[in-house]
Amino acid sequence: MAAEPHDPVDGEFYVGYMPEAPPRLARRTRGLVLALAAFVLAFGALLVSGQAGFGYGVFEYGTEREFEGVIEAAPYPVLAIARPGGGASRYLLSSFGKHGAMPLVSDVVGRRVQLRGTLAYRDGLTMIEVVEGSVKPVEGLTLPVEPAARDLGEVTLIGEIVDSKCYLGVMKPGNTKAHRDCAVRCISGGIPPVLLVRDSAGNASYYLLVGENGESLNDAVLDLVAEPIEIRGQLRRYGDLQSLHAAPATFRRL
Amino acid sequence: MSLGYGAVGWNRQKRIYDRLIVGGILAYLGVFIALGLALFPEATLETILLRGLGTCAFLLLHIVLSIGPLARLDARFLPWLYNRRHLGVSTFVVGLFHAVFSLVQFHALGDENPLVSVLVSNTRWSSVSSFPFQQLGLAALAILFLMAATSHDFWLKNLTAPVWKALHMSVYVAYGLLVMHVALGVLQTETNPLYAIVLCAGVAWIVGVHLLAGWREKSRDVDLVRARDEFVDVCAVDEIPEKRARVVMLAGERVAVFRYDGKISALSNVCQHQNGPLGEGRIIDGAITCPWHGFQYKPDCGRAPEPFTERVPTFRSRVVAGRVQVDPRPLAAGAHVEPALIAGEQGGERNGS
């Protein structure tokens, strides 16, 4: 029927503004606090140790290097650097923060330049975060440093659209749902959108996403990033870069 | 209890409590970050810190939400309740750090104002797996902010206890939003089943401990009023320990019937401060003392000792043949009622007026 009056601990009664807590209650509270502290710390250790890992992309934060090569825009800005043994390595370019590099290089496309920047790289794909004001045209060989793009036919690929800057190592993790908003902001800012495809063994391949007419697709893919997606399009190899040319309207969420 | 308003009415217990909060938060973050960077050398500090702050705030919220029902189930948790508001404000502050770091990490240095970006970057409202989870976290943070900003007794007094209490019940809305924030956010990235299990266990714990406390309360709340009696028999005098009370349900209201110094007084069980259960308190220095925050009331009139102004409704009582009887009709808050005298303890049996 009626509520039994509480019997706080062995007849003791706690009043918070009293200077001392009743001794037995204080002792038991200390025990509970210690038990909770042990639980909380063990819980934190459990949570942190269960994470899936952060990927092995590298961003050489704080380290700037000098580069020299030819600026290409197909359609995303790329620095083609001649290899000592022939051919060229192509490095994607970005600007500081969540911005693409096109404003920094638009007036030197097709020209040989020197620039300074910070490397980000993963699985053989490399990006330079270009230091603003460091791009300087120099005399020397311009395009083409190697034959034009090769058409490898129509393919259907399943993967995830990522922003190439974060995924290469600037942010970890730089893909999936938790990173979606950042990827949207980066791609909206001009960072090249890339289709990340993994084979059954987990090996990654990257495909720059380009429109059917060679246009950039930054704005068109914003609503599709960080989701499983299927794209049917024309595969092209462009030196050591691969691009997938397709109409965004045909991109299919899975 | 305090008469004027200060930022915090500091006392020794609050200082101890707050040191434990700060120490606990720093220790948790220390373990999380140190172990995170040791186990995952490829990880970035920002991500580990962001996750440490997020999990810390969510864990704190579980502790905050557990204290109320645990204190109803076991009086040993009453000391945890006394300064719970500081724990709640700490939860908001840690959550705010998590939110600010997220805002900088995911939305700053872009082509949109970060505060706008967080609202417009993901608009896949019709999708479950892609649902905008950051907005859920933002909404929860807004609620926690509202609660933290109004946590002071100044707001409790000016908003009135029922409004303040209703406002602060929105913590359960914030909790629901945060559960979804986690489920639709990091759980979509981290595939280890550990996290889904932990989240479900947390929700089950919070729901379970509330249901258990509610069931215990309900099982006690048997209304003794069966007819329009003037006086209702509530218990024998001997069933009430000295300087303590027995809580009974009369006409839908809990009434605390106190025994002290050979007398019986009945008052509303609801403390005017935060609706604490007065009947689970004690009479200290002649005043009923609430077990939650120590607010005090004089037993014969339900008024806080001057200069304090809180008042609770009183009830007429009488002692007949060793049985306590209470009139279930409440009198005005603060109305004086002559205590019923207990035969043999104060010189004879007498009806209350």
Coordinates of C-alpha atoms in Angstrom, one line a residue:
Chain A
M1 CA 0.0 0.0 0.0
A2 CA 2.0 3.0 1.2
A3 CA 5.6 3.7 0.3
E4 CA 8.1 2.6 2.9
P5 CA 10.2 5.4 4.1
H6 CA 13.6 5.3 2.6
D7 CA 16.3 4.2 4.9
P8 CA 19.3 5.8 3.3
V9 CA 22.2 3.9 4.6
D10 CA 21.9 2.4 8.0
G11 CA 19.8 5.3 9.2
E12 CA 22.2 7.9 7.8
F13 CA 20.8 10.9 5.8
Y14 CA 22.7 12.9 3.2
V15 CA 22.3 16.6 3.0
G16 CA 24.5 18.0 0.2
Y17 CA 25.3 21.4 1.8
M18 CA 26.5 19.9 5.0
P19 CA 30.3 20.0 5.1
E20 CA 30.7 16.3 5.7
A21 CA 28.7 13.4 4.3
P22 CA 27.7 10.7 6.8
P23 CA 30.6 8.4 7.3
R24 CA 29.2 5.1 6.1
L25 CA 27.4 6.7 3.2
A26 CA 30.6 8.5 2.2
R27 CA 32.5 5.3 2.3
R28 CA 30.0 3.5 0.1
T29 CA 29.8 6.4 -2.3
R30 CA 33.6 6.4 -2.6
G31 CA 33.4 2.7 -3.4
L32 CA 30.7 3.3 -6.1
V33 CA 32.7 6.2 -7.6
L34 CA 35.8 4.0 -7.8
A35 CA 33.7 1.2 -9.4
L36 CA 32.2 3.6 -11.9
A37 CA 35.6 5.2 -12.7
A38 CA 37.1 1.7 -13.4
F39 CA 34.1 0.8 -15.6
V40 CA 34.2 4.1 -17.5
L41 CA 38.0 3.8 -18.2
A42 CA 37.6 0.1 -19.2
F43 CA 34.7 1.1 -21.4
G44 CA 36.7 3.8 -23.1
A45 CA 39.5 1.3 -23.8
L46 CA 37.0 -1.1 -25.2
L47 CA 35.4 1.5 -27.5
V48 CA 38.7 2.8 -28.8
S49 CA 40.2 -0.6 -29.4
G50 CA 37.3 -1.9 -31.4
Q51 CA 37.6 0.6 -34.3
A52 CA 38.1 -0.7 -37.8
G53 CA 41.3 1.3 -38.6
F54 CA 41.9 4.5 -40.4
G55 CA 43.4 3.6 -43.7
Y56 CA 47.0 4.1 -44.7
G57 CA 46.8 7.3 -46.7
V58 CA 49.5 9.8 -46.0
F59 CA 49.3 13.6 -45.8
E60 CA 52.7 15.2 -45.3
Y61 CA 51.2 17.9 -43.1
G62 CA 53.7 20.7 -42.5
T63 CA 56.1 19.5 -45.2
E64 CA 56.2 21.5 -48.4
R65 CA 58.1 20.3 -51.5
E66 CA 59.0 21.9 -54.8
F67 CA 57.6 20.4 -58.0
E68 CA 58.0 21.1 -61.7
G69 CA 55.9 19.8 -64.5
V70 CA 53.1 20.6 -66.9
I71 CA 49.7 21.6 -65.8
E72 CA 46.9 19.6 -67.4
A73 CA 43.1 20.0 -67.0
A74 CA 41.2 17.0 -68.1
P75 CA 39.0 18.3 -66.7
Y76 CA 40.5 18.4 -63.1
P77 CA 43.8 20.1 -62.6
V78 CA 46.8 17.7 -62.7
L79 CA 50.5 18.2 -62.6
A80 CA 52.3 15.9 -65.1
I81 CA 55.9 15.4 -63.9
A82 CA 58.3 13.8 -66.3
R83 CA 59.8 10.5 -65.0
P84 CA 63.6 10.1 -65.3
G85 CA 63.2 7.0 -67.5
G86 CA 60.5 8.4 -69.7
G87 CA 56.8 9.0 -69.4
A88 CA 55.1 11.1 -66.7
S89 CA 53.6 10.8 -63.2
R90 CA 50.3 12.7 -62.8
Y91 CA 49.5 14.2 -59.5
L92 CA 46.1 15.6 -58.8
L93 CA 46.1 19.2 -57.5
S94 CA 44.1 20.8 -54.8
S95 CA 44.2 24.1 -52.9
F96 CA 44.2 24.8 -49.2
G97 CA 41.3 23.5 -47.2
K98 CA 38.3 22.2 -49.1
H99 CA 39.0 24.0 -52.3
G100 CA 40.1 22.8 -55.8
A101 CA 43.2 24.1 -57.4
M102 CA 41.7 25.3 -60.7
P103 CA 41.7 29.0 -59.6
L104 CA 45.4 28.7 -58.9
V105 CA 46.3 27.1 -62.3
S106 CA 43.6 28.1 -64.7
D107 CA 45.9 30.6 -66.5
V108 CA 48.8 28.2 -66.9
V109 CA 47.0 25.1 -68.2
G110 CA 49.3 23.4 -70.8
R111 CA 52.3 25.2 -69.5
R112 CA 55.3 24.1 -67.6
V113 CA 55.4 25.4 -64.0
Q114 CA 57.2 25.2 -60.7
L115 CA 55.0 25.1 -57.7
R116 CA 55.3 24.3 -54.0
G117 CA 52.9 22.0 -52.1
T118 CA 52.2 19.2 -49.7
L119 CA 51.8 15.6 -50.7
A120 CA 48.9 13.3 -49.9
Y121 CA 49.1 9.8 -51.3
R122 CA 47.5 6.4 -51.1
D123 CA 47.6 3.2 -53.2
G124 CA 49.6 4.8 -55.9
L125 CA 47.4 7.9 -56.3
T126 CA 49.0 11.2 -55.3
M127 CA 47.7 14.7 -54.8
I128 CA 49.6 18.0 -54.2
E129 CA 47.9 20.6 -52.0
V130 CA 49.3 23.6 -53.8
V131 CA 50.6 26.6 -51.8
E132 CA 48.7 29.6 -53.0
G133 CA 51.0 32.0 -54.9
S134 CA 53.7 29.4 -55.5
V135 CA 52.8 28.5 -59.1
K136 CA 55.3 30.0 -61.5
P137 CA 55.5 29.4 -65.2
V138 CA 58.9 28.3 -66.4
E139 CA 60.4 27.7 -69.9
G140 CA 60.5 24.1 -71.1
L141 CA 58.6 21.3 -72.7
T142 CA 54.9 21.7 -72.6
L143 CA 52.1 19.3 -73.7
P144 CA 52.0 16.5 -74.5
V145 CA 54.5 14.8 -72.2
E146 CA 53.1 11.5 -73.3
P147 CA 50.4 10.1 -75.7
A148 CA 46.8 11.2 -75.2
A149 CA 44.2 9.3 -73.3
R150 CA 43.5 5.7 -74.3
D151 CA 39.9 4.6 -74.5
L152 CA 39.5 1.2 -72.7
G153 CA 35.8 0.7 -73.6
E154 CA 32.6 0.6 -71.6
V155 CA 32.6 -0.8 -68.1
T156 CA 30.2 -1.0 -65.2
L157 CA 31.8 -0.3 -61.8
I158 CA 30.5 -0.5 -58.3
G159 CA 32.0 1.7 -55.6
E160 CA 31.8 4.8 -53.5
I161 CA 32.3 8.4 -54.6
V162 CA 34.9 10.0 -52.4
D163 CA 36.6 13.4 -52.4
S164 CA 40.1 12.6 -53.5
K165 CA 41.9 14.9 -51.1
C166 CA 40.5 13.5 -47.8
Y167 CA 40.6 9.9 -49.0
L168 CA 44.2 10.1 -49.9
G169 CA 45.1 10.9 -46.3
V170 CA 44.1 14.4 -45.3
M171 CA 41.3 13.0 -43.2
K172 CA 40.9 9.6 -41.6
P173 CA 38.6 8.0 -42.3
G174 CA 38.1 9.9 -45.5
N175 CA 35.1 8.0 -46.8
T176 CA 31.8 6.3 -45.8
K177 CA 28.8 7.9 -44.0
A178 CA 30.7 9.6 -41.2
H179 CA 32.7 11.6 -43.7
R180 CA 29.9 12.3 -46.1
D181 CA 29.3 16.0 -45.2
C182 CA 33.0 16.7 -45.5
A183 CA 33.2 15.0 -48.9
V184 CA 30.3 17.0 -50.1
R185 CA 32.0 20.2 -49.0
C186 CA 35.3 19.2 -50.6
I187 CA 33.8 18.2 -53.9
S188 CA 31.6 21.3 -53.9
G189 CA 34.7 23.3 -53.4
G190 CA 36.4 21.8 -56.5
I191 CA 38.3 18.8 -55.2
P192 CA 38.1 16.1 -57.9
P193 CA 35.4 13.4 -57.3
V194 CA 36.7 9.9 -57.5
L195 CA 35.0 6.6 -57.7
L196 CA 36.7 4.3 -55.2
V197 CA 36.4 0.6 -56.2
R198 CA 37.6 -2.3 -54.2
D199 CA 38.1 -5.8 -55.6
S200 CA 37.3 -8.9 -53.6
A201 CA 40.7 -8.8 -52.0
G202 CA 40.2 -5.3 -50.8
N203 CA 42.6 -3.7 -53.3
A204 CA 41.6 -0.2 -54.3
S205 CA 41.3 1.4 -57.7
Y206 CA 40.4 5.0 -58.3
Y207 CA 38.5 6.5 -61.3
L208 CA 38.2 10.2 -61.8
L209 CA 34.6 10.9 -62.5
V210 CA 34.1 12.9 -65.7
G211 CA 31.0 13.8 -67.7
E212 CA 30.3 12.4 -71.1
N213 CA 31.7 15.5 -72.8
G214 CA 34.7 15.7 -70.7
E215 CA 33.2 18.2 -68.2
S216 CA 33.8 18.1 -64.4
L217 CA 31.1 16.5 -62.3
N218 CA 31.6 18.2 -59.0
D219 CA 28.2 19.6 -58.6
A220 CA 26.4 16.7 -60.2
V221 CA 27.6 14.1 -57.7
L222 CA 27.1 15.9 -54.4
D223 CA 24.0 14.0 -53.6
L224 CA 25.6 10.7 -54.3
V225 CA 28.8 10.6 -52.3
A226 CA 29.5 8.1 -49.6
E227 CA 26.9 5.6 -50.8
P228 CA 27.3 2.3 -52.7
I229 CA 26.8 3.3 -56.3
E230 CA 26.9 1.6 -59.7
I231 CA 28.2 3.6 -62.7
R232 CA 28.3 2.4 -66.3
G233 CA 30.6 4.5 -68.5
Q234 CA 33.5 4.8 -70.8
L235 CA 36.8 3.9 -69.1
R236 CA 39.9 5.9 -70.2
R237 CA 43.5 5.7 -69.1
Y238 CA 45.3 8.9 -69.0
G239 CA 48.9 8.2 -68.2
D240 CA 48.8 6.7 -64.7
L241 CA 45.3 8.1 -64.0
Q242 CA 42.0 6.4 -64.9
S243 CA 38.8 8.2 -65.6
L244 CA 35.3 7.1 -65.9
H245 CA 33.1 9.1 -68.3
A246 CA 29.4 8.9 -67.8
A247 CA 26.3 10.9 -67.5
P248 CA 25.4 11.5 -63.8
A249 CA 21.8 10.7 -64.5
T250 CA 22.8 7.1 -65.2
F251 CA 24.5 6.7 -61.8
R252 CA 22.6 4.2 -59.8
R253 CA 22.4 4.0 -56.0
L254 CA 22.5 0.4 -54.7
Chain B
M1 CA 19.1 26.3 0.0
S2 CA 20.1 29.8 -0.7
L3 CA 18.3 33.1 -0.6
G4 CA 20.2 35.2 -3.2
Y5 CA 21.5 34.0 -6.6
G6 CA 25.1 33.4 -7.2
A7 CA 26.7 31.7 -10.2
V8 CA 27.1 28.6 -8.1
G9 CA 26.4 28.1 -4.4
W10 CA 29.6 26.4 -3.7
N11 CA 30.1 24.0 -0.8
R12 CA 32.5 21.2 0.0
Q13 CA 30.3 18.4 -1.5
K14 CA 29.9 20.3 -4.8
R15 CA 33.6 20.9 -5.0
I16 CA 34.3 17.2 -4.5
Y17 CA 31.6 16.3 -7.0
D18 CA 32.9 18.7 -9.6
R19 CA 36.5 17.6 -9.2
L20 CA 35.4 14.0 -9.8
I21 CA 33.5 15.1 -12.9
V22 CA 36.5 17.0 -14.4
G23 CA 39.0 14.3 -13.3
G24 CA 36.8 11.6 -14.8
I25 CA 36.4 13.4 -18.1
L26 CA 40.1 14.0 -18.4
A27 CA 41.0 10.5 -17.4
Y28 CA 38.5 9.1 -20.0
L29 CA 39.8 11.3 -22.8
G30 CA 43.4 10.5 -21.7
V31 CA 42.8 6.8 -21.9
F32 CA 40.9 7.1 -25.2
I33 CA 43.4 9.2 -26.9
A34 CA 46.6 7.5 -25.7
L35 CA 45.3 4.0 -26.4
G36 CA 43.8 5.2 -29.7
L37 CA 47.1 6.6 -31.0
A38 CA 49.0 3.6 -29.7
L39 CA 46.7 1.0 -31.3
F40 CA 46.2 3.0 -34.5
P41 CA 49.4 4.9 -35.3
E42 CA 48.0 5.7 -38.7
A43 CA 45.0 7.6 -37.2
T44 CA 44.9 11.4 -37.0
L45 CA 44.7 13.0 -33.5
E46 CA 41.6 15.1 -34.6
T47 CA 39.5 12.0 -35.4
I48 CA 40.5 10.2 -32.1
L49 CA 39.8 13.4 -30.1
L50 CA 36.5 13.9 -31.9
R51 CA 35.4 10.3 -31.1
G52 CA 36.7 10.5 -27.6
L53 CA 34.6 13.6 -26.9
G54 CA 31.6 12.1 -28.6
T55 CA 31.7 8.9 -26.7
C56 CA 32.5 10.7 -23.4
A57 CA 29.5 13.0 -23.8
F58 CA 27.2 10.1 -24.6
L59 CA 28.5 8.1 -21.7
L60 CA 28.0 11.1 -19.4
L61 CA 24.4 11.4 -20.6
H62 CA 23.8 7.8 -19.7
I63 CA 25.1 8.4 -16.2
V64 CA 23.0 11.6 -15.8
L65 CA 19.9 9.8 -16.9
S66 CA 20.6 6.8 -14.6
I67 CA 20.9 8.8 -11.4
G68 CA 17.3 9.7 -11.1
P69 CA 15.8 6.2 -11.3
L70 CA 18.7 4.7 -9.4
A71 CA 18.1 7.1 -6.5
R72 CA 14.4 6.1 -6.5
L73 CA 15.5 2.4 -6.3
D74 CA 18.4 2.7 -3.8
A75 CA 19.0 5.6 -1.5
R76 CA 22.7 5.1 -1.7
F77 CA 22.5 7.0 -5.0
L78 CA 21.1 10.2 -3.4
P79 CA 24.5 11.9 -3.1
W80 CA 24.8 11.5 -6.8
L81 CA 21.6 13.4 -7.3
Y82 CA 22.6 16.4 -5.2
N83 CA 24.8 18.0 -7.8
R84 CA 23.5 16.2 -10.9
R85 CA 23.0 19.6 -12.7
H86 CA 26.7 20.1 -12.8
L87 CA 27.0 16.7 -14.4
G88 CA 24.4 17.7 -16.9
V89 CA 26.1 20.9 -17.8
S90 CA 29.4 19.0 -18.1
T91 CA 27.7 16.7 -20.6
F92 CA 26.6 19.7 -22.6
V93 CA 30.2 21.2 -22.6
V94 CA 31.8 17.9 -23.7
G95 CA 29.1 17.6 -26.4
L96 CA 29.8 21.1 -27.4
F97 CA 33.5 20.4 -27.9
H98 CA 32.6 17.4 -29.9
A99 CA 30.3 19.5 -32.1
V100 CA 32.8 22.3 -32.6
F101 CA 35.6 19.9 -33.5
S102 CA 33.2 18.2 -36.0
L103 CA 32.2 21.6 -37.4
V104 CA 35.8 22.5 -38.0
Q105 CA 36.8 19.1 -39.2
F106 CA 34.0 18.5 -41.6
H107 CA 32.7 21.9 -42.6
A108 CA 35.3 24.6 -42.1
L109 CA 37.6 25.9 -44.9
G110 CA 35.1 25.2 -47.6
D111 CA 32.9 27.1 -50.0
E112 CA 30.0 27.5 -47.5
N113 CA 29.6 28.9 -44.0
P114 CA 30.2 26.0 -41.7
L115 CA 27.0 26.6 -39.8
V116 CA 25.0 26.6 -43.1
S117 CA 27.1 23.6 -44.4
V118 CA 26.1 21.4 -41.5
L119 CA 22.4 21.9 -42.4
V120 CA 22.6 21.6 -46.1
S121 CA 25.5 19.2 -46.9
N122 CA 23.4 16.1 -46.5
T123 CA 19.7 16.3 -47.4
R124 CA 18.9 12.6 -47.9
W125 CA 16.0 12.8 -45.5
S126 CA 14.2 10.0 -47.3
S127 CA 17.0 7.5 -46.8
V128 CA 17.6 5.5 -43.7
S129 CA 21.2 4.6 -44.2
S130 CA 22.2 8.0 -45.6
F131 CA 19.9 10.0 -43.2
P132 CA 21.6 13.3 -42.1
F133 CA 22.9 12.2 -38.7
Q134 CA 24.8 15.4 -38.0
Q135 CA 21.6 17.5 -37.9
L136 CA 20.2 15.0 -35.3
G137 CA 23.3 15.7 -33.1
L138 CA 22.9 19.4 -33.6
A139 CA 19.2 19.3 -32.5
A140 CA 20.2 17.3 -29.4
L141 CA 22.9 19.8 -28.6
A142 CA 20.4 22.6 -28.9
I143 CA 18.2 20.9 -26.3
L144 CA 21.2 20.3 -24.0
F145 CA 22.1 23.9 -24.4
L146 CA 18.7 25.0 -23.4
M147 CA 18.8 22.8 -20.4
A148 CA 22.3 23.9 -19.4
A149 CA 21.4 27.6 -19.9
T150 CA 18.3 27.2 -17.6
S151 CA 19.9 24.9 -15.1
H152 CA 20.3 27.6 -12.5
D153 CA 17.8 27.9 -9.6
F154 CA 17.1 31.5 -10.9
W155 CA 15.4 29.9 -13.9
L156 CA 13.7 27.2 -11.8
K157 CA 12.2 30.0 -9.6
N158 CA 11.2 32.3 -12.5
L159 CA 9.9 29.6 -14.9
T160 CA 8.1 27.9 -12.0
A161 CA 8.9 24.3 -11.0
P162 CA 6.3 22.6 -13.4
V163 CA 7.5 24.6 -16.4
W164 CA 11.1 24.1 -15.6
K165 CA 10.6 20.4 -14.9
A166 CA 8.7 19.9 -18.2
L167 CA 11.5 21.8 -20.1
H168 CA 14.1 19.6 -18.5
M169 CA 12.2 16.4 -19.4
S170 CA 13.2 17.2 -22.9
V171 CA 16.5 15.6 -22.1
Y172 CA 14.7 12.4 -23.2
V173 CA 14.1 13.9 -26.6
A174 CA 17.8 14.8 -26.7
Y175 CA 18.7 11.2 -25.7
G176 CA 16.5 9.8 -28.5
L177 CA 18.1 12.1 -31.0
L178 CA 21.6 11.2 -29.9
V179 CA 20.8 7.4 -30.1
M180 CA 19.8 8.1 -33.7
H181 CA 22.8 10.3 -34.3
V182 CA 25.1 7.4 -33.3
A183 CA 23.1 4.7 -35.0
L184 CA 22.8 6.6 -38.3
G185 CA 26.3 8.1 -38.0
V186 CA 29.3 6.3 -36.8
L187 CA 27.6 2.9 -36.8
Q188 CA 27.2 3.2 -40.5
T189 CA 31.0 3.5 -40.8
E190 CA 32.3 1.3 -38.0
T191 CA 31.2 -2.3 -38.8
N192 CA 32.4 -3.9 -35.6
P193 CA 29.2 -5.3 -34.0
L194 CA 30.6 -4.2 -30.6
Y195 CA 29.3 -0.7 -31.2
A196 CA 25.8 -1.7 -32.1
I197 CA 25.7 -4.1 -29.1
V198 CA 26.9 -1.3 -26.8
L199 CA 24.4 1.2 -28.1
C200 CA 21.5 -1.3 -27.7
A201 CA 22.8 -2.2 -24.2
G202 CA 22.8 1.5 -23.3
V203 CA 19.3 2.1 -24.5
A204 CA 18.1 -1.1 -22.8
W205 CA 19.7 0.0 -19.5
I206 CA 18.2 3.5 -19.6
V207 CA 14.7 2.2 -20.5
G208 CA 15.0 -0.7 -18.1
V209 CA 16.1 1.3 -15.1
H210 CA 13.3 3.9 -15.7
L211 CA 10.7 1.2 -16.1
L212 CA 11.8 -0.5 -13.0
A213 CA 11.8 2.7 -10.9
G214 CA 8.4 3.6 -12.4
W215 CA 7.0 0.2 -11.6
R216 CA 8.3 0.4 -8.0
E217 CA 6.7 3.8 -7.6
K218 CA 3.4 2.7 -9.1
S219 CA 3.3 -0.4 -6.9
R220 CA 3.5 1.9 -3.8
D221 CA 0.9 4.3 -5.0
V222 CA -2.3 2.6 -3.8
D223 CA -4.8 5.2 -3.2
L224 CA -6.3 4.9 0.2
V225 CA -9.3 7.1 -0.4
R226 CA -12.2 4.8 -1.2
A227 CA -15.1 7.1 -0.3
R228 CA -15.5 10.8 0.4
D229 CA -14.2 10.3 3.9
E230 CA -13.1 13.3 5.8
F231 CA -10.3 11.4 7.5
V232 CA -8.6 8.4 6.1
D233 CA -6.8 5.8 8.1
V234 CA -3.2 5.7 6.8
C235 CA -1.2 3.6 9.3
A236 CA -0.4 3.0 12.9
V237 CA 1.6 5.6 14.7
D238 CA 4.3 3.0 15.3
E239 CA 4.8 2.4 11.6
I240 CA 6.3 5.9 11.2
P241 CA 9.9 6.1 12.5
E242 CA 10.8 9.2 14.6
K243 CA 11.7 12.3 12.6
R244 CA 10.7 10.5 9.4
A245 CA 7.6 10.0 7.3
R246 CA 5.4 7.6 5.7
V247 CA 4.2 8.4 2.2
V248 CA 0.6 7.6 1.3
M249 CA -1.5 8.2 -1.8
L250 CA -4.7 10.2 -1.0
A251 CA -7.1 11.2 -3.7
G252 CA -4.4 11.0 -6.3
E253 CA -1.8 13.0 -4.4
R254 CA 1.2 11.7 -2.5
V255 CA 1.1 12.9 1.1
A256 CA 4.1 12.7 3.5
V257 CA 3.0 12.0 7.1
F258 CA 5.8 12.9 9.5
R259 CA 6.2 11.9 13.1
Y260 CA 8.4 14.0 15.4
D261 CA 8.6 15.0 19.0
G262 CA 5.3 13.2 19.9
K263 CA 3.4 14.8 17.0
I264 CA 2.1 14.0 13.6
S265 CA 2.0 16.5 10.6
A266 CA 1.0 15.8 7.0
L267 CA 2.2 17.7 4.0
S268 CA 2.4 17.4 0.2
N269 CA 5.2 15.0 -0.7
V270 CA 6.4 17.3 -3.5
C271 CA 9.2 19.6 -2.7
Q272 CA 8.8 23.0 -4.4
H273 CA 12.4 23.1 -5.5
Q274 CA 12.5 20.2 -8.0
N275 CA 9.6 18.0 -7.0
G276 CA 11.8 15.9 -4.7
P277 CA 10.1 13.4 -2.4
L278 CA 9.8 15.2 0.9
G279 CA 8.5 12.1 2.6
E280 CA 11.8 10.3 2.1
G281 CA 13.5 13.1 3.9
R282 CA 14.2 13.7 7.6
I283 CA 13.4 16.3 10.2
I284 CA 16.6 18.1 11.0
D285 CA 16.7 21.0 13.4
G286 CA 12.9 20.9 13.5
A287 CA 12.5 21.2 9.7
I288 CA 11.5 18.6 7.1
T289 CA 14.6 18.3 4.9
C290 CA 14.3 17.1 1.3
P291 CA 16.6 14.2 0.4
W292 CA 17.4 15.6 -3.0
H293 CA 18.9 19.1 -2.3
G294 CA 18.2 19.7 1.3
F295 CA 15.4 22.3 0.9
Q296 CA 13.6 22.6 4.3
Y297 CA 10.0 23.1 5.4
K298 CA 8.4 23.6 8.9
P299 CA 6.2 20.5 9.5
D300 CA 3.2 22.4 11.0
C301 CA 2.7 24.9 8.1
G302 CA 4.7 23.6 5.1
R303 CA 6.7 26.9 4.9
A304 CA 10.4 27.1 4.4
P305 CA 12.1 28.7 7.4
E306 CA 12.5 32.4 6.9
P307 CA 13.9 34.2 5.0
F308 CA 13.1 31.4 2.4
T309 CA 9.7 31.5 0.7
E310 CA 8.9 28.0 -0.6
R311 CA 5.6 26.6 0.6
V312 CA 3.9 23.2 0.2
P313 CA 0.2 22.3 0.8
T314 CA -0.6 20.9 4.2
F315 CA -3.2 18.3 5.4
R316 CA -5.2 18.0 8.6
S317 CA -4.3 14.9 10.6
R318 CA -5.4 13.2 13.8
V319 CA -4.5 10.2 15.9
V320 CA -7.2 7.8 17.0
A321 CA -6.5 4.8 19.1
G322 CA -2.9 4.6 17.9
R323 CA -3.9 5.0 14.2
V324 CA -3.0 8.0 12.1
Q325 CA -5.8 9.6 10.1
V326 CA -5.4 12.3 7.4
D327 CA -8.0 14.4 5.7
P328 CA -7.3 14.0 2.0
R329 CA -8.4 17.5 1.2
P330 CA -5.3 19.7 0.9
L331 CA -5.1 23.0 2.5
A332 CA -3.5 26.0 0.9
A333 CA 0.3 25.9 0.6
G334 CA 1.8 27.2 3.8
A335 CA -1.5 26.9 5.8
H336 CA -0.8 26.3 9.4
V337 CA -2.2 23.0 10.8
E338 CA -2.0 22.2 14.5
P339 CA 0.0 18.9 14.6
A340 CA -1.9 15.8 15.9
L341 CA -0.5 14.7 19.3
I342 CA 0.5 11.1 19.9
A343 CA -1.1 9.7 23.1
G344 CA 1.5 9.0 25.7
E345 CA 4.1 11.1 24.0
Q346 CA 2.7 14.6 24.3
G347 CA 0.2 14.2 27.1
G348 CA -2.8 12.8 25.3
E349 CA -4.7 12.2 22.1
R350 CA -6.0 15.2 20.3
N351 CA -7.4 15.9 16.9
G352 CA -5.6 18.2 14.6
S353 CA -7.4 21.4 13.7

